């Protein structure tokens, strides 16, 4: 048992002061007695952690400033970013389709009536196609990794370059449509 812990603290009022517990609570009484008070709060633990690290004068680990950026590292972050961007974009497009009063052809005609130059339209289409292409090709790369293929560092770098080349080519092709 805990030192300084009153056994009656967690019991119903009046129980344990010379009175016997009901049968149902006597069976459960070990559960009441085994309640352990928290020694420290999460805030105190966090303060101790930061004090220790400040006194030792060491950087946070892992810290972004100690890493030399590599192609796979940048591609991993970009893959996550494109995944978030695509899911937000699809969600907003779906929400707009539900909320806006007109049908899609109306808004397409409105964009066409702006008479934007072909270079601007191509750039906008490329900007929309790039995240989709990148996330698709890099997702295929991840599927190959899931099968245990291409884990050696030279293969990781080669597949990264291949993903970038395929992304640029497919984005350019989709934007040209």
mmCIF file of N, CA and C in Angstrom, residues 19-112:
data_model
loop_
_atom_site.group_PDB
_atom_site.id
_atom_site.type_symbol
_atom_site.label_atom_id
_atom_site.label_comp_id
_atom_site.label_asym_id
_atom_site.label_seq_id
_atom_site.Cartn_x
_atom_site.Cartn_y
_atom_site.Cartn_z
ATOM 1 N N UNK A 19 -17.591 1.303 10.012
ATOM 2 C CA UNK A 19 -18.758 0.710 9.374
ATOM 3 C C UNK A 19 -18.274 -0.271 8.327
ATOM 4 N N UNK A 20 -19.012 -1.313 8.126
ATOM 5 C CA UNK A 20 -18.605 -2.289 7.113
ATOM 6 C C UNK A 20 -19.166 -1.878 5.756
ATOM 7 N N UNK A 21 -18.453 -2.279 4.721
ATOM 8 C CA UNK A 21 -18.879 -1.994 3.358
ATOM 9 C C UNK A 21 -19.965 -2.965 2.944
ATOM 10 N N UNK A 22 -20.843 -2.546 2.029
ATOM 11 C CA UNK A 22 -21.800 -3.500 1.477
ATOM 12 C C UNK A 22 -21.035 -4.613 0.752
ATOM 13 N N UNK A 23 -21.678 -5.755 0.590
ATOM 14 C CA UNK A 23 -21.030 -6.917 -0.022
ATOM 15 C C UNK A 23 -20.489 -6.573 -1.408
ATOM 16 N N UNK A 24 -21.272 -5.853 -2.207
ATOM 17 C CA UNK A 24 -20.823 -5.532 -3.564
ATOM 18 C C UNK A 24 -19.560 -4.677 -3.551
ATOM 19 N N UNK A 25 -19.442 -3.777 -2.591
ATOM 20 C CA UNK A 25 -18.247 -2.939 -2.519
ATOM 21 C C UNK A 25 -17.083 -3.668 -1.855
ATOM 22 N N UNK A 26 -17.366 -4.623 -0.954
ATOM 23 C CA UNK A 26 -16.273 -5.393 -0.352
ATOM 24 C C UNK A 26 -15.541 -6.197 -1.410
ATOM 25 N N UNK A 27 -16.279 -6.693 -2.406
ATOM 26 C CA UNK A 27 -15.643 -7.447 -3.485
ATOM 27 C C UNK A 27 -14.754 -6.521 -4.307
ATOM 28 N N UNK A 28 -15.216 -5.297 -4.516
ATOM 29 C CA UNK A 28 -14.467 -4.331 -5.318
ATOM 30 C C UNK A 28 -13.467 -3.520 -4.503
ATOM 31 N N UNK A 29 -13.437 -3.677 -3.189
ATOM 32 C CA UNK A 29 -12.590 -2.820 -2.359
ATOM 33 C C UNK A 29 -11.113 -2.840 -2.734
ATOM 34 N N UNK A 30 -10.533 -3.957 -3.227
ATOM 35 C CA UNK A 30 -9.131 -3.869 -3.649
ATOM 36 C C UNK A 30 -8.929 -2.846 -4.771
ATOM 37 N N UNK A 31 -9.950 -2.663 -5.610
ATOM 38 C CA UNK A 31 -9.839 -1.656 -6.665
ATOM 39 C C UNK A 31 -9.778 -0.254 -6.078
ATOM 40 N N UNK A 32 -10.561 -0.019 -5.017
ATOM 41 C CA UNK A 32 -10.549 1.294 -4.391
ATOM 42 C C UNK A 32 -9.217 1.559 -3.691
ATOM 43 N N UNK A 33 -8.642 0.527 -3.087
ATOM 44 C CA UNK A 33 -7.398 0.699 -2.343
ATOM 45 C C UNK A 33 -6.186 0.831 -3.261
ATOM 46 N N UNK A 34 -6.289 0.368 -4.490
ATOM 47 C CA UNK A 34 -5.125 0.397 -5.371
ATOM 48 C C UNK A 34 -5.052 1.665 -6.219
ATOM 49 N N UNK A 35 -5.877 2.647 -5.919
ATOM 50 C CA UNK A 35 -5.817 3.906 -6.655
ATOM 51 C C UNK A 35 -4.495 4.586 -6.335
ATOM 52 N N UNK A 36 -3.766 4.945 -7.384
ATOM 53 C CA UNK A 36 -2.456 5.565 -7.200
ATOM 54 C C UNK A 36 -2.559 7.035 -7.580
ATOM 55 N N UNK A 37 -2.227 7.928 -6.651
ATOM 56 C CA UNK A 37 -2.276 9.341 -7.010
ATOM 57 C C UNK A 37 -1.132 9.682 -7.961
ATOM 58 N N UNK A 38 -1.352 10.671 -8.817
ATOM 59 C CA UNK A 38 -0.288 11.082 -9.729
ATOM 60 C C UNK A 38 0.804 11.782 -8.945
ATOM 61 N N UNK A 39 2.045 11.376 -9.202
ATOM 62 C CA UNK A 39 3.175 12.010 -8.535
ATOM 63 C C UNK A 39 3.461 13.384 -9.108
ATOM 64 N N UNK A 40 3.413 13.498 -10.430
ATOM 65 C CA UNK A 40 3.659 14.776 -11.083
ATOM 66 C C UNK A 40 2.667 14.946 -12.220
ATOM 67 N N UNK A 41 2.480 16.171 -12.591
ATOM 68 C CA UNK A 41 1.594 16.437 -13.721
ATOM 69 C C UNK A 41 2.404 16.438 -15.010
ATOM 70 N N UNK A 42 1.719 16.399 -16.118
ATOM 71 C CA UNK A 42 2.402 16.433 -17.414
ATOM 72 C C UNK A 42 3.157 17.742 -17.581
ATOM 73 N N UNK A 43 2.595 18.815 -17.048
ATOM 74 C CA UNK A 43 3.254 20.120 -17.148
ATOM 75 C C UNK A 43 4.578 20.116 -16.385
ATOM 76 N N UNK A 44 4.589 19.502 -15.214
ATOM 77 C CA UNK A 44 5.831 19.424 -14.433
ATOM 78 C C UNK A 44 6.863 18.550 -15.136
ATOM 79 N N UNK A 45 6.419 17.436 -15.721
ATOM 80 C CA UNK A 45 7.341 16.560 -16.453
ATOM 81 C C UNK A 45 7.935 17.287 -17.650
ATOM 82 N N UNK A 46 7.106 18.052 -18.349
ATOM 83 C CA UNK A 46 7.592 18.790 -19.506
ATOM 84 C C UNK A 46 8.604 19.855 -19.070
ATOM 85 N N UNK A 47 8.330 20.527 -17.958
ATOM 86 C CA UNK A 47 9.264 21.538 -17.456
ATOM 87 C C UNK A 47 10.596 20.896 -17.084
ATOM 88 N N UNK A 48 10.549 19.717 -16.441
ATOM 89 C CA UNK A 48 11.794 19.013 -16.099
ATOM 90 C C UNK A 48 12.569 18.638 -17.351
ATOM 91 N N UNK A 49 11.873 18.170 -18.379
ATOM 92 C CA UNK A 49 12.521 17.788 -19.634
ATOM 93 C C UNK A 49 13.246 18.976 -20.252
ATOM 94 N N UNK A 50 12.556 20.132 -20.341
ATOM 95 C CA UNK A 50 13.166 21.302 -20.970
ATOM 96 C C UNK A 50 14.300 21.857 -20.126
ATOM 97 N N UNK A 51 14.159 21.820 -18.799
ATOM 98 C CA UNK A 51 15.255 22.277 -17.931
ATOM 99 C C UNK A 51 16.496 21.425 -18.141
ATOM 100 N N UNK A 52 16.317 20.103 -18.195
ATOM 101 C CA UNK A 52 17.448 19.194 -18.397
ATOM 102 C C UNK A 52 18.128 19.467 -19.732
ATOM 103 N N UNK A 53 17.344 19.646 -20.796
ATOM 104 C CA UNK A 53 17.933 19.896 -22.115
ATOM 105 C C UNK A 53 18.596 21.265 -22.196
ATOM 106 N N UNK A 54 18.039 22.254 -21.507
ATOM 107 C CA UNK A 54 18.647 23.580 -21.509
ATOM 108 C C UNK A 54 19.979 23.555 -20.777
ATOM 109 N N UNK A 55 20.024 22.857 -19.636
ATOM 110 C CA UNK A 55 21.269 22.774 -18.858
ATOM 111 C C UNK A 55 22.350 21.994 -19.592
ATOM 112 N N UNK A 56 21.966 20.975 -20.343
ATOM 113 C CA UNK A 56 22.964 20.176 -21.060
ATOM 114 C C UNK A 56 23.438 20.873 -22.333
ATOM 115 N N UNK A 57 22.748 21.951 -22.736
ATOM 116 C CA UNK A 57 23.135 22.771 -23.881
ATOM 117 C C UNK A 57 23.248 21.960 -25.167
ATOM 118 N N UNK A 58 22.361 21.020 -25.359
ATOM 119 C CA UNK A 58 22.376 20.212 -26.572
ATOM 120 C C UNK A 58 21.158 20.560 -27.429
ATOM 121 N N UNK A 59 21.285 20.385 -28.741
ATOM 122 C CA UNK A 59 20.143 20.702 -29.610
ATOM 123 C C UNK A 59 19.055 19.648 -29.487
ATOM 124 N N UNK A 60 17.877 20.027 -29.919
ATOM 125 C CA UNK A 60 16.783 19.061 -29.951
ATOM 126 C C UNK A 60 17.134 17.959 -30.931
ATOM 127 N N UNK A 61 16.707 16.785 -30.650
ATOM 128 C CA UNK A 61 17.018 15.689 -31.551
ATOM 129 C C UNK A 61 15.734 14.934 -31.846
ATOM 130 N N UNK A 62 15.379 14.670 -33.049
ATOM 131 C CA UNK A 62 16.031 15.173 -34.252
ATOM 132 C C UNK A 62 15.614 16.612 -34.509
ATOM 133 N N UNK A 63 16.522 17.404 -34.954
ATOM 134 C CA UNK A 63 16.235 18.803 -35.262
ATOM 135 C C UNK A 63 16.543 19.058 -36.724
ATOM 136 N N UNK A 64 15.689 19.813 -37.361
ATOM 137 C CA UNK A 64 15.788 19.995 -38.811
ATOM 138 C C UNK A 64 17.090 20.673 -39.222
ATOM 139 N N UNK A 65 17.686 21.457 -38.318
ATOM 140 C CA UNK A 65 18.905 22.179 -38.689
ATOM 141 C C UNK A 65 20.132 21.288 -38.731
ATOM 142 N N UNK A 66 20.064 20.081 -38.153
ATOM 143 C CA UNK A 66 21.253 19.226 -38.150
ATOM 144 C C UNK A 66 21.291 18.284 -39.341
ATOM 145 N N UNK A 67 20.234 18.258 -40.118
ATOM 146 C CA UNK A 67 20.185 17.340 -41.249
ATOM 147 C C UNK A 67 20.626 18.019 -42.534
ATOM 148 N N UNK A 68 21.340 17.275 -43.364
ATOM 149 C CA UNK A 68 21.621 17.728 -44.715
ATOM 150 C C UNK A 68 20.456 17.239 -45.572
ATOM 151 N N UNK A 69 19.778 18.164 -46.226
ATOM 152 C CA UNK A 69 18.608 17.798 -47.005
ATOM 153 C C UNK A 69 19.008 16.909 -48.169
ATOM 154 N N UNK A 70 18.239 15.869 -48.366
ATOM 155 C CA UNK A 70 18.487 14.945 -49.466
ATOM 156 C C UNK A 70 17.222 14.871 -50.318
ATOM 157 N N UNK A 71 17.368 14.312 -51.498
ATOM 158 C CA UNK A 71 16.224 14.178 -52.401
ATOM 159 C C UNK A 71 15.099 13.344 -51.773
ATOM 160 N N UNK A 72 15.395 12.166 -51.194
ATOM 161 C CA UNK A 72 14.301 11.388 -50.599
ATOM 162 C C UNK A 72 13.590 12.113 -49.455
ATOM 163 N N UNK A 73 14.356 12.876 -48.668
ATOM 164 C CA UNK A 73 13.748 13.612 -47.561
ATOM 165 C C UNK A 73 12.780 14.674 -48.091
ATOM 166 N N UNK A 74 13.224 15.439 -49.074
ATOM 167 C CA UNK A 74 12.374 16.481 -49.655
ATOM 168 C C UNK A 74 11.152 15.866 -50.345
ATOM 169 N N UNK A 75 11.350 14.724 -50.998
ATOM 170 C CA UNK A 75 10.232 14.079 -51.693
ATOM 171 C C UNK A 75 9.212 13.523 -50.709
ATOM 172 N N UNK A 76 9.674 13.050 -49.569
ATOM 173 C CA UNK A 76 8.758 12.543 -48.553
ATOM 174 C C UNK A 76 7.869 13.666 -48.027
ATOM 175 N N UNK A 77 8.477 14.799 -47.738
ATOM 176 C CA UNK A 77 7.710 15.945 -47.251
ATOM 177 C C UNK A 77 6.743 16.425 -48.333
ATOM 178 N N UNK A 78 7.206 16.473 -49.575
ATOM 179 C CA UNK A 78 6.357 16.909 -50.687
ATOM 180 C C UNK A 78 5.198 15.939 -50.909
ATOM 181 N N UNK A 79 5.450 14.643 -50.733
ATOM 182 C CA UNK A 79 4.386 13.647 -50.895
ATOM 183 C C UNK A 79 3.278 13.886 -49.873
ATOM 184 N N UNK A 80 3.662 14.171 -48.656
ATOM 185 C CA UNK A 80 2.659 14.454 -47.618
ATOM 186 C C UNK A 80 1.904 15.737 -47.942
ATOM 187 N N UNK A 81 2.656 16.752 -48.387
ATOM 188 C CA UNK A 81 2.023 18.027 -48.729
ATOM 189 C C UNK A 81 1.045 17.907 -49.881
ATOM 190 N N UNK A 82 1.432 17.160 -50.921
ATOM 191 C CA UNK A 82 0.510 16.993 -52.052
ATOM 192 C C UNK A 82 -0.707 16.178 -51.643
ATOM 193 N N UNK A 83 -0.518 15.220 -50.743
ATOM 194 C CA UNK A 83 -1.663 14.446 -50.255
ATOM 195 C C UNK A 83 -2.662 15.325 -49.526
ATOM 196 N N UNK A 84 -2.160 16.204 -48.668
ATOM 197 C CA UNK A 84 -3.038 17.132 -47.946
ATOM 198 C C UNK A 84 -3.700 18.096 -48.927
ATOM 199 N N UNK A 85 -2.908 18.646 -49.848
ATOM 200 C CA UNK A 85 -3.454 19.606 -50.817
ATOM 201 C C UNK A 85 -4.542 18.968 -51.680
ATOM 202 N N UNK A 86 -4.308 17.742 -52.127
ATOM 203 C CA UNK A 86 -5.306 17.069 -52.964
ATOM 204 C C UNK A 86 -6.581 16.776 -52.182
ATOM 205 N N UNK A 87 -6.450 16.331 -50.945
ATOM 206 C CA UNK A 87 -7.655 16.022 -50.169
ATOM 207 C C UNK A 87 -8.431 17.293 -49.832
ATOM 208 N N UNK A 88 -7.724 18.378 -49.519
ATOM 209 C CA UNK A 88 -8.407 19.649 -49.260
ATOM 210 C C UNK A 88 -9.066 20.156 -50.543
ATOM 211 N N UNK A 89 -8.356 20.057 -51.665
ATOM 212 C CA UNK A 89 -8.914 20.516 -52.941
ATOM 213 C C UNK A 89 -10.160 19.756 -53.344
ATOM 214 N N UNK A 90 -10.120 18.445 -53.222
ATOM 215 C CA UNK A 90 -11.289 17.632 -53.576
ATOM 216 C C UNK A 90 -12.451 17.940 -52.633
ATOM 217 N N UNK A 91 -12.149 18.114 -51.351
ATOM 218 C CA UNK A 91 -13.205 18.436 -50.388
ATOM 219 C C UNK A 91 -13.839 19.785 -50.698
ATOM 220 N N UNK A 92 -13.012 20.785 -50.996
ATOM 221 C CA UNK A 92 -13.553 22.108 -51.316
ATOM 222 C C UNK A 92 -14.347 22.091 -52.620
ATOM 223 N N UNK A 93 -13.859 21.343 -53.602
ATOM 224 C CA UNK A 93 -14.588 21.238 -54.873
ATOM 225 C C UNK A 93 -15.955 20.592 -54.643
ATOM 226 N N UNK A 94 -15.987 19.528 -53.859
ATOM 227 C CA UNK A 94 -17.256 18.863 -53.556
ATOM 228 C C UNK A 94 -18.201 19.759 -52.779
ATOM 229 N N UNK A 95 -17.652 20.493 -51.814
ATOM 230 C CA UNK A 95 -18.473 21.416 -51.035
ATOM 231 C C UNK A 95 -19.020 22.531 -51.922
ATOM 232 N N UNK A 96 -18.171 23.045 -52.816
ATOM 233 C CA UNK A 96 -18.618 24.093 -53.737
ATOM 234 C C UNK A 96 -19.720 23.570 -54.652
ATOM 235 N N UNK A 97 -19.593 22.332 -55.103
ATOM 236 C CA UNK A 97 -20.626 21.749 -55.970
ATOM 237 C C UNK A 97 -21.958 21.645 -55.242
ATOM 238 N N UNK A 98 -21.916 21.433 -53.947
ATOM 239 C CA UNK A 98 -23.153 21.346 -53.169
ATOM 240 C C UNK A 98 -23.746 22.712 -52.849
ATOM 241 N N UNK A 99 -22.890 23.692 -52.612
ATOM 242 C CA UNK A 99 -23.348 24.981 -52.095
ATOM 243 C C UNK A 99 -23.635 26.007 -53.190
ATOM 244 N N UNK A 100 -22.817 26.043 -54.235
ATOM 245 C CA UNK A 100 -22.986 27.075 -55.262
ATOM 246 C C UNK A 100 -24.298 26.874 -56.022
ATOM 247 N N UNK A 101 -24.935 27.986 -56.410
ATOM 248 C CA UNK A 101 -26.275 27.876 -57.002
ATOM 249 C C UNK A 101 -26.315 27.347 -58.433
ATOM 250 N N UNK A 102 -25.264 27.548 -59.204
ATOM 251 C CA UNK A 102 -25.280 27.141 -60.609
ATOM 252 C C UNK A 102 -24.582 25.798 -60.798
ATOM 253 N N UNK A 103 -24.744 25.244 -62.003
ATOM 254 C CA UNK A 103 -24.083 23.996 -62.360
ATOM 255 C C UNK A 103 -22.672 24.291 -62.870
ATOM 256 N N UNK A 104 -21.841 23.246 -62.977
ATOM 257 C CA UNK A 104 -20.450 23.391 -63.401
ATOM 258 C C UNK A 104 -20.292 24.074 -64.760
ATOM 259 N N UNK A 105 -21.107 23.739 -65.790
ATOM 260 C CA UNK A 105 -20.936 24.399 -67.098
ATOM 261 C C UNK A 105 -21.042 25.927 -67.025
ATOM 262 N N UNK A 106 -21.850 26.427 -66.105
ATOM 263 C CA UNK A 106 -21.984 27.877 -65.947
ATOM 264 C C UNK A 106 -20.648 28.493 -65.527
ATOM 265 N N UNK A 107 -19.991 27.878 -64.560
ATOM 266 C CA UNK A 107 -18.724 28.414 -64.057
ATOM 267 C C UNK A 107 -17.603 28.220 -65.072
ATOM 268 N N UNK A 108 -17.642 27.149 -65.833
ATOM 269 C CA UNK A 108 -16.661 26.939 -66.893
ATOM 270 C C UNK A 108 -16.806 28.020 -67.968
ATOM 271 N N UNK A 109 -18.030 28.334 -68.335
ATOM 272 C CA UNK A 109 -18.275 29.396 -69.317
ATOM 273 C C UNK A 109 -17.811 30.749 -68.773
ATOM 274 N N UNK A 110 -17.979 30.960 -67.477
ATOM 275 C CA UNK A 110 -17.543 32.211 -66.865
ATOM 276 C C UNK A 110 -16.018 32.353 -66.961
ATOM 277 N N UNK A 111 -15.282 31.271 -66.717
ATOM 278 C CA UNK A 111 -13.822 31.308 -66.823
ATOM 279 C C UNK A 111 -13.410 31.539 -68.271
ATOM 280 N N UNK A 112 -14.092 30.879 -69.211
ATOM 281 C CA UNK A 112 -13.770 31.062 -70.635
ATOM 282 C C UNK A 112 -14.044 32.491 -71.091
#
